[in-house]
Amino acid sequence: MKIRAAVLPATGSPLEVLEVDLADPKEREVLVRLDWSGVCHSDQNAIDGTSETPCPAILGHEGAGVIEAVGPGSRLQIGQRVALSWAPSCNECEECTRGLRHLCGAAWPAMGKGGLMDGTSRLSHDGETIFHNSFLSTFAEACVVPDASCVLIRDDDPLDIASIVGCAVTTGVGAVWNTGQVRPGDRVAIFGCGGVGLSAIMGARAAGAECVIAVDLSQEKLDDAIDCGATHAVQWQGDAESTADAVRALVGTGVDCAVEATGRPEVATACYLSTRVRGAAVLIGIPRADAIVSFPALALPRMERRILGSIYGSSYPPEMFPQLLELHRQGRLPLEKLISHRLPLDRVNEAFELMHQGASRRVMLDVRS
Ligand SMILES: [Zn+2]
Ligand SMILES: [Zn+2]
């Protein structure tokens, strides 16, 4: 079938909206008709080369929609509503069998090659292969994805909210709940108040954190953070030590959990320096491949400080997405506050300009238009 999609022709190029060919779903794949796609900082990383990406590619990995066709062997049915996960799991490899399904040893290498789980693409233009991105490629009217990327959602779950649950929300909230293990009464600091950081702030509040300190360069982003539930705001002080001092000055000895959501090494250092005894610095921002983080080593044993990496909120999407959507329905996770702009697919490049200008909340692309 023909679909309209935003194609990245090559690293560093603007996106082009084209009519491309989408092949039928193969073994254990489904075709999903989409309404909305979130625009994530990881898409920007693919465009500017921070993350190496096979091109031409259709980016986008925050989507939700309705199943329109199923391939052989799929457990799903036409008409079911699903939110999409970019971490399908094979359930057979070493990582899957020890419960680390978001780190599936089969899915990660396949994702890097730009195909679906079997390594091949369902996308093309004038006979030339177009690569998938993160198994999803949601900057399009429809996509063919692995069956294992689909998480069933309820009829009353809004598709725009379900879309952002698929990346930013799960990444941010999961970092606090699953990786950081934040408990009621804990002190938390979130460094970087984009869509993921704001989600982490909401997750910390929902977990009962006593104080949630937002840290960012931009006053506008700090205002957004307060609106999303942060109890305190600290502006970046120019270096890791001064910023950590400003955070600790608010809570005495430091925080139980500090989340790094920018990918910058100096911010990771500031997170580490902000933690109290037995505190955890949780690193979720995607750094450049050659980035090195440094920190004073003595306090690691002396204070039992911990440094934890977290991808996709250390979550299993089939369990995590429904939990997040349920808390949203109950009003305990005000996820609608994460959406600030809605643009038609044709204006996809404007979405990235908004990101450059520092719009911290999510830009949603209407892929139906
Ligand atoms: Zn993302
Ligand atoms: Zn696996």
Coordinates of C-alpha atoms and ligand atoms in Angstrom, one line a residue:
M1 CA 0.0 0.0 0.0
K2 CA 1.0 3.6 -0.4
I3 CA 1.4 5.8 2.7
R4 CA 2.5 9.3 3.4
A5 CA 5.6 9.4 5.6
A6 CA 8.4 11.8 6.6
V7 CA 11.7 10.4 5.2
L8 CA 15.2 11.2 6.5
P9 CA 17.2 11.0 3.2
A10 CA 20.6 11.2 4.8
T11 CA 22.2 12.2 8.2
G12 CA 22.0 16.0 8.6
S13 CA 19.3 16.5 5.9
P14 CA 15.8 17.9 6.6
L15 CA 13.0 15.4 6.5
E16 CA 10.9 15.1 3.3
V17 CA 7.3 14.1 3.3
L18 CA 6.8 11.5 0.5
E19 CA 4.4 8.8 -0.6
V20 CA 6.2 5.6 0.1
D21 CA 5.4 1.9 -0.3
L22 CA 4.6 -0.2 2.7
A23 CA 4.6 -4.0 2.2
D24 CA 2.2 -6.4 3.9
P25 CA 3.1 -7.7 7.4
K26 CA 5.2 -10.9 7.4
E27 CA 5.4 -13.7 10.0
R28 CA 4.4 -12.3 13.5
E29 CA 4.1 -8.7 12.2
V30 CA 1.1 -6.4 12.1
L31 CA 0.1 -3.3 10.2
V32 CA -1.0 -0.4 12.4
R33 CA -3.0 2.7 11.3
L34 CA -1.7 5.7 13.3
D35 CA -3.3 9.0 14.4
W36 CA -0.4 10.7 16.2
S37 CA 3.3 10.5 16.6
G38 CA 5.3 12.1 19.3
V39 CA 8.6 13.8 18.3
C40 CA 11.5 12.6 20.6
H41 CA 15.0 13.9 21.2
S42 CA 16.2 10.5 19.9
D43 CA 14.8 11.4 16.5
Q44 CA 17.0 14.5 16.6
N45 CA 19.9 12.3 17.6
A46 CA 19.3 10.2 14.5
I47 CA 19.1 13.3 12.2
D48 CA 22.2 15.0 13.5
G49 CA 24.3 11.8 13.7
T50 CA 24.6 11.6 17.5
S51 CA 23.1 8.1 17.1
E52 CA 24.2 6.3 13.9
T53 CA 21.2 5.5 11.8
P54 CA 20.9 3.7 8.5
C55 CA 19.4 6.0 5.8
P56 CA 17.1 6.7 4.1
A57 CA 14.9 6.1 7.1
I58 CA 11.5 6.9 8.4
L59 CA 12.0 8.1 12.0
G60 CA 9.5 8.3 14.8
H61 CA 9.0 5.8 17.7
E62 CA 6.1 7.2 19.7
G63 CA 2.9 6.0 18.2
A64 CA -0.4 4.2 18.9
G65 CA -3.3 3.1 16.7
V66 CA -5.5 0.4 15.4
I67 CA -4.4 -2.9 13.8
E68 CA -5.5 -3.0 10.2
A69 CA -3.8 -6.2 9.0
V70 CA -2.0 -9.2 10.6
G71 CA 0.7 -11.4 9.3
P72 CA 0.9 -15.2 9.7
G73 CA 1.3 -16.4 13.3
S74 CA 0.3 -13.1 14.9
R75 CA -1.5 -13.3 18.3
L76 CA -3.3 -10.0 17.4
Q77 CA -6.5 -9.3 15.6
I78 CA -7.7 -6.6 13.2
G79 CA -9.4 -3.7 15.0
Q80 CA -7.5 -4.0 18.2
R81 CA -6.0 -0.8 19.6
V82 CA -2.4 -0.8 20.5
A83 CA 0.4 1.4 21.9
L84 CA 3.8 0.7 20.3
S85 CA 6.9 -0.3 22.1
W86 CA 10.4 0.1 20.5
A87 CA 11.7 -2.7 22.7
P88 CA 10.1 -6.0 21.3
S89 CA 11.6 -9.1 22.9
C90 CA 12.3 -12.5 21.5
N91 CA 11.7 -14.3 24.9
E92 CA 14.4 -16.8 24.0
C93 CA 17.8 -15.1 24.3
E94 CA 20.0 -14.9 27.4
E95 CA 18.8 -11.5 28.4
C96 CA 15.1 -12.3 27.9
T97 CA 15.4 -15.5 29.9
R98 CA 16.9 -13.7 32.8
G99 CA 14.0 -11.2 32.8
L100 CA 15.8 -8.3 31.0
R101 CA 13.4 -8.3 28.1
H102 CA 14.0 -4.6 27.3
L103 CA 17.6 -5.5 26.6
C104 CA 16.8 -8.4 24.3
G105 CA 19.9 -9.8 22.7
A106 CA 18.1 -10.4 19.4
A107 CA 16.2 -7.1 19.1
W108 CA 19.0 -4.6 19.8
P109 CA 21.3 -5.8 17.0
A110 CA 18.3 -6.0 14.6
M111 CA 17.3 -2.4 15.5
G112 CA 20.7 -1.0 14.7
K113 CA 20.5 -2.5 11.1
G114 CA 17.3 -0.6 10.4
G115 CA 15.1 -3.6 9.6
L116 CA 12.4 -5.5 11.5
M117 CA 13.2 -8.5 13.7
D118 CA 14.2 -10.6 10.7
G119 CA 16.6 -7.9 9.5
T120 CA 14.5 -6.9 6.4
S121 CA 12.5 -3.8 5.6
R122 CA 8.8 -3.4 4.6
L123 CA 9.4 0.2 3.4
S124 CA 10.5 1.4 -0.1
H125 CA 10.3 4.3 -2.4
D126 CA 10.6 3.9 -6.2
G127 CA 12.1 0.4 -5.6
E128 CA 14.8 1.7 -3.2
T129 CA 14.8 0.3 0.3
I130 CA 13.9 2.7 3.1
F131 CA 15.0 1.6 6.6
H132 CA 12.8 1.4 9.7
N133 CA 13.8 3.2 12.8
S134 CA 13.4 1.6 16.2
F135 CA 11.2 -1.1 14.6
L136 CA 8.3 1.5 14.4
S137 CA 8.8 4.5 12.0
T138 CA 5.8 6.4 13.2
F139 CA 6.3 9.6 11.2
A140 CA 3.8 8.0 8.8
E141 CA 0.1 7.2 8.3
A142 CA 0.7 3.6 9.0
C143 CA 3.5 1.2 9.9
V144 CA 4.3 -2.5 9.9
V145 CA 5.8 -3.5 13.2
P146 CA 6.7 -6.7 15.1
D147 CA 3.7 -8.3 16.9
A148 CA 5.9 -8.1 20.0
S149 CA 6.0 -4.3 19.7
C150 CA 2.2 -4.0 20.3
V151 CA 0.7 -3.5 23.7
L152 CA -3.1 -3.7 23.9
I153 CA -4.8 -0.6 25.3
R154 CA -8.4 0.2 26.3
D155 CA -11.0 1.8 24.0
D156 CA -11.0 4.9 26.3
D157 CA -7.2 5.4 26.2
P158 CA -6.5 8.5 24.1
L159 CA -4.2 7.6 21.2
D160 CA -2.1 10.8 21.7
I161 CA -1.4 9.9 25.3
A162 CA -0.8 6.3 24.5
S163 CA 1.8 7.4 21.9
I164 CA 3.9 9.3 24.3
V165 CA 3.6 6.5 26.9
G166 CA 5.5 4.5 24.2
C167 CA 8.8 6.3 24.8
A168 CA 9.1 9.5 26.9
V169 CA 6.8 8.6 29.7
T170 CA 8.0 5.0 30.1
T171 CA 11.6 6.1 30.0
G172 CA 11.2 8.9 32.5
V173 CA 8.7 7.3 35.0
G174 CA 10.4 3.9 34.7
A175 CA 13.8 5.5 35.6
V176 CA 12.3 6.7 38.9
W177 CA 10.1 3.7 39.7
N178 CA 12.1 0.7 38.4
T179 CA 15.7 1.8 38.2
G180 CA 15.9 4.4 41.0
Q181 CA 13.3 2.5 43.2
V182 CA 12.0 5.8 44.6
R183 CA 9.9 5.3 47.7
P184 CA 7.4 7.6 49.5
G185 CA 9.3 10.3 51.4
D186 CA 12.4 10.1 49.1
R187 CA 14.1 13.2 47.8
V188 CA 14.6 13.3 44.0
A189 CA 16.3 15.6 41.6
I190 CA 15.7 15.6 37.8
F191 CA 18.4 17.1 35.6
G192 CA 17.0 18.1 32.2
C193 CA 13.3 19.1 31.9
G194 CA 12.4 17.9 28.4
G195 CA 9.6 15.4 27.8
V196 CA 11.5 12.6 29.5
G197 CA 12.5 14.7 32.5
L198 CA 9.0 16.1 33.0
S199 CA 7.7 12.5 32.9
A200 CA 10.3 11.6 35.6
I201 CA 9.0 14.5 37.7
M202 CA 5.4 13.2 37.4
G203 CA 6.6 9.7 38.2
A204 CA 8.5 10.8 41.3
R205 CA 5.4 12.7 42.6
A206 CA 3.1 9.7 41.9
A207 CA 5.6 7.5 43.8
G208 CA 5.2 9.8 46.8
A209 CA 8.6 11.6 46.8
E210 CA 8.7 14.3 49.4
C211 CA 10.6 16.7 47.3
V212 CA 11.3 16.8 43.5
I213 CA 14.0 19.3 42.5
A214 CA 14.0 20.2 38.8
V215 CA 17.3 21.4 37.3
D216 CA 17.7 23.0 33.9
L217 CA 19.5 25.8 32.1
S218 CA 16.3 27.4 30.9
Q219 CA 13.9 29.3 33.2
E220 CA 11.0 28.4 30.8
K221 CA 11.7 24.7 31.3
L222 CA 11.9 25.1 35.0
D223 CA 8.5 26.8 34.9
D224 CA 7.2 23.8 33.0
A225 CA 8.7 21.5 35.6
I226 CA 6.9 23.3 38.4
D227 CA 3.7 23.0 36.5
C228 CA 4.3 19.2 36.1
G229 CA 4.8 18.8 39.8
A230 CA 8.3 19.7 40.8
T231 CA 8.5 21.2 44.3
H232 CA 11.7 23.1 43.7
A233 CA 13.6 24.5 40.7
V234 CA 17.4 25.0 40.4
Q235 CA 19.0 26.7 37.5
W236 CA 22.2 25.1 36.1
Q237 CA 25.0 27.1 37.8
G238 CA 27.6 26.7 35.0
D239 CA 29.4 23.6 36.4
A240 CA 28.7 20.3 38.1
E241 CA 30.0 21.2 41.5
S242 CA 28.1 24.5 41.9
T243 CA 24.9 23.0 40.6
A244 CA 25.1 20.0 43.0
D245 CA 25.9 22.4 45.8
A246 CA 22.7 24.3 45.0
V247 CA 20.6 21.1 44.9
R248 CA 22.1 19.9 48.2
A249 CA 21.5 23.3 49.8
L250 CA 17.8 22.6 49.4
V251 CA 17.7 19.2 51.1
G252 CA 20.7 19.1 53.5
T253 CA 22.8 16.1 52.6
G254 CA 21.6 15.4 49.1
V255 CA 18.9 13.4 47.3
D256 CA 18.1 9.7 47.2
C257 CA 17.8 9.6 43.5
A258 CA 19.1 12.0 40.8
V259 CA 18.1 11.4 37.2
E260 CA 20.2 12.6 34.3
A261 CA 18.0 13.3 31.3
T262 CA 20.3 15.4 29.0
G263 CA 23.1 13.0 27.9
R264 CA 25.8 15.6 28.9
P265 CA 28.8 14.2 30.9
E266 CA 29.0 17.3 33.2
V267 CA 25.3 16.9 34.1
A268 CA 25.9 13.2 35.0
T269 CA 28.7 14.4 37.3
A270 CA 26.3 16.9 38.9
C271 CA 23.8 14.1 39.4
Y272 CA 26.4 12.0 41.2
L273 CA 27.5 14.9 43.4
S274 CA 23.9 15.7 44.3
T275 CA 23.2 12.3 46.0
R276 CA 23.2 11.6 49.7
V277 CA 24.6 8.5 51.4
R278 CA 23.4 5.4 49.5
G279 CA 21.9 7.7 46.9
A280 CA 21.6 6.7 43.2
A281 CA 22.5 8.7 40.1
V282 CA 20.3 7.3 37.3
L283 CA 21.7 8.0 33.8
I284 CA 19.1 8.0 31.0
G285 CA 20.2 10.7 28.6
I286 CA 21.8 9.4 25.4
P287 CA 25.4 10.7 25.3
R288 CA 27.7 10.9 22.2
A289 CA 29.4 7.5 21.6
D290 CA 32.8 8.9 22.7
A291 CA 31.5 10.7 25.9
I292 CA 33.4 10.0 29.2
V293 CA 31.9 10.8 32.6
S294 CA 34.2 11.6 35.5
F295 CA 33.4 11.7 39.2
P296 CA 35.4 11.8 42.5
A297 CA 35.8 8.1 43.3
L298 CA 36.3 8.2 47.1
A299 CA 32.6 8.9 47.8
L300 CA 31.5 5.8 45.9
P301 CA 32.7 3.4 48.6
R302 CA 32.8 5.9 51.4
M303 CA 29.1 7.0 50.9
E304 CA 27.9 3.9 49.1
R305 CA 26.8 6.1 46.3
R306 CA 25.5 4.3 43.2
I307 CA 25.6 5.0 39.5
L308 CA 22.8 3.2 37.5
G309 CA 22.2 3.1 33.8
S310 CA 18.6 3.0 32.6
I311 CA 17.1 2.4 29.2
Y312 CA 13.4 2.5 28.5
G313 CA 12.9 2.9 32.3
S314 CA 14.1 -0.7 32.9
S315 CA 10.5 -1.5 32.0
Y316 CA 8.6 -4.4 30.4
P317 CA 6.2 -2.5 28.2
P318 CA 3.3 -5.0 28.3
E319 CA 3.2 -4.4 32.1
M320 CA 4.4 -0.8 32.2
F321 CA 2.1 0.8 29.6
P322 CA -1.2 -0.3 31.2
Q323 CA 0.0 0.8 34.6
L324 CA 0.8 4.3 33.3
L325 CA -2.4 4.6 31.4
E326 CA -4.4 3.5 34.5
L327 CA -2.7 6.2 36.7
H328 CA -3.4 8.7 34.0
R329 CA -7.1 7.8 34.0
Q330 CA -7.1 8.2 37.8
G331 CA -5.5 11.7 37.5
R332 CA -2.4 10.7 39.3
L333 CA -0.1 11.2 36.2
P334 CA -1.2 14.3 34.3
L335 CA 0.3 13.2 31.1
E336 CA -1.8 15.6 29.0
K337 CA 0.5 18.4 30.3
L338 CA 3.4 16.9 28.4
I339 CA 1.8 17.9 25.0
S340 CA 2.4 21.5 24.0
H341 CA 2.2 21.6 20.2
R342 CA 0.3 19.7 17.5
L343 CA 1.4 20.0 13.9
P344 CA 0.4 18.2 10.6
L345 CA 3.0 15.7 9.3
D346 CA 3.9 18.2 6.5
R347 CA 5.3 20.5 9.1
V348 CA 7.6 17.9 10.6
N349 CA 10.8 20.0 10.3
E350 CA 9.1 22.8 12.3
A351 CA 8.8 20.2 15.1
F352 CA 12.6 20.0 15.3
E353 CA 12.9 23.8 15.1
L354 CA 10.7 24.0 18.2
M355 CA 12.9 21.5 19.9
H356 CA 16.0 23.6 19.1
Q357 CA 14.3 26.7 20.4
G358 CA 13.9 24.9 23.7
A359 CA 10.2 23.9 23.7
S360 CA 10.4 21.3 26.4
R361 CA 7.1 19.6 26.1
R362 CA 6.1 17.1 23.4
V363 CA 5.3 18.2 19.9
M364 CA 2.8 15.8 18.4
L365 CA 2.6 15.2 14.6
D366 CA -0.9 14.5 13.2
V367 CA 0.0 11.8 10.8
R368 CA -3.6 11.5 9.5
S369 CA -3.5 14.9 7.7
Ligands
ZN1 ZN 12.1 8.4 22.3
ZN2 ZN 15.5 -11.7 23.6

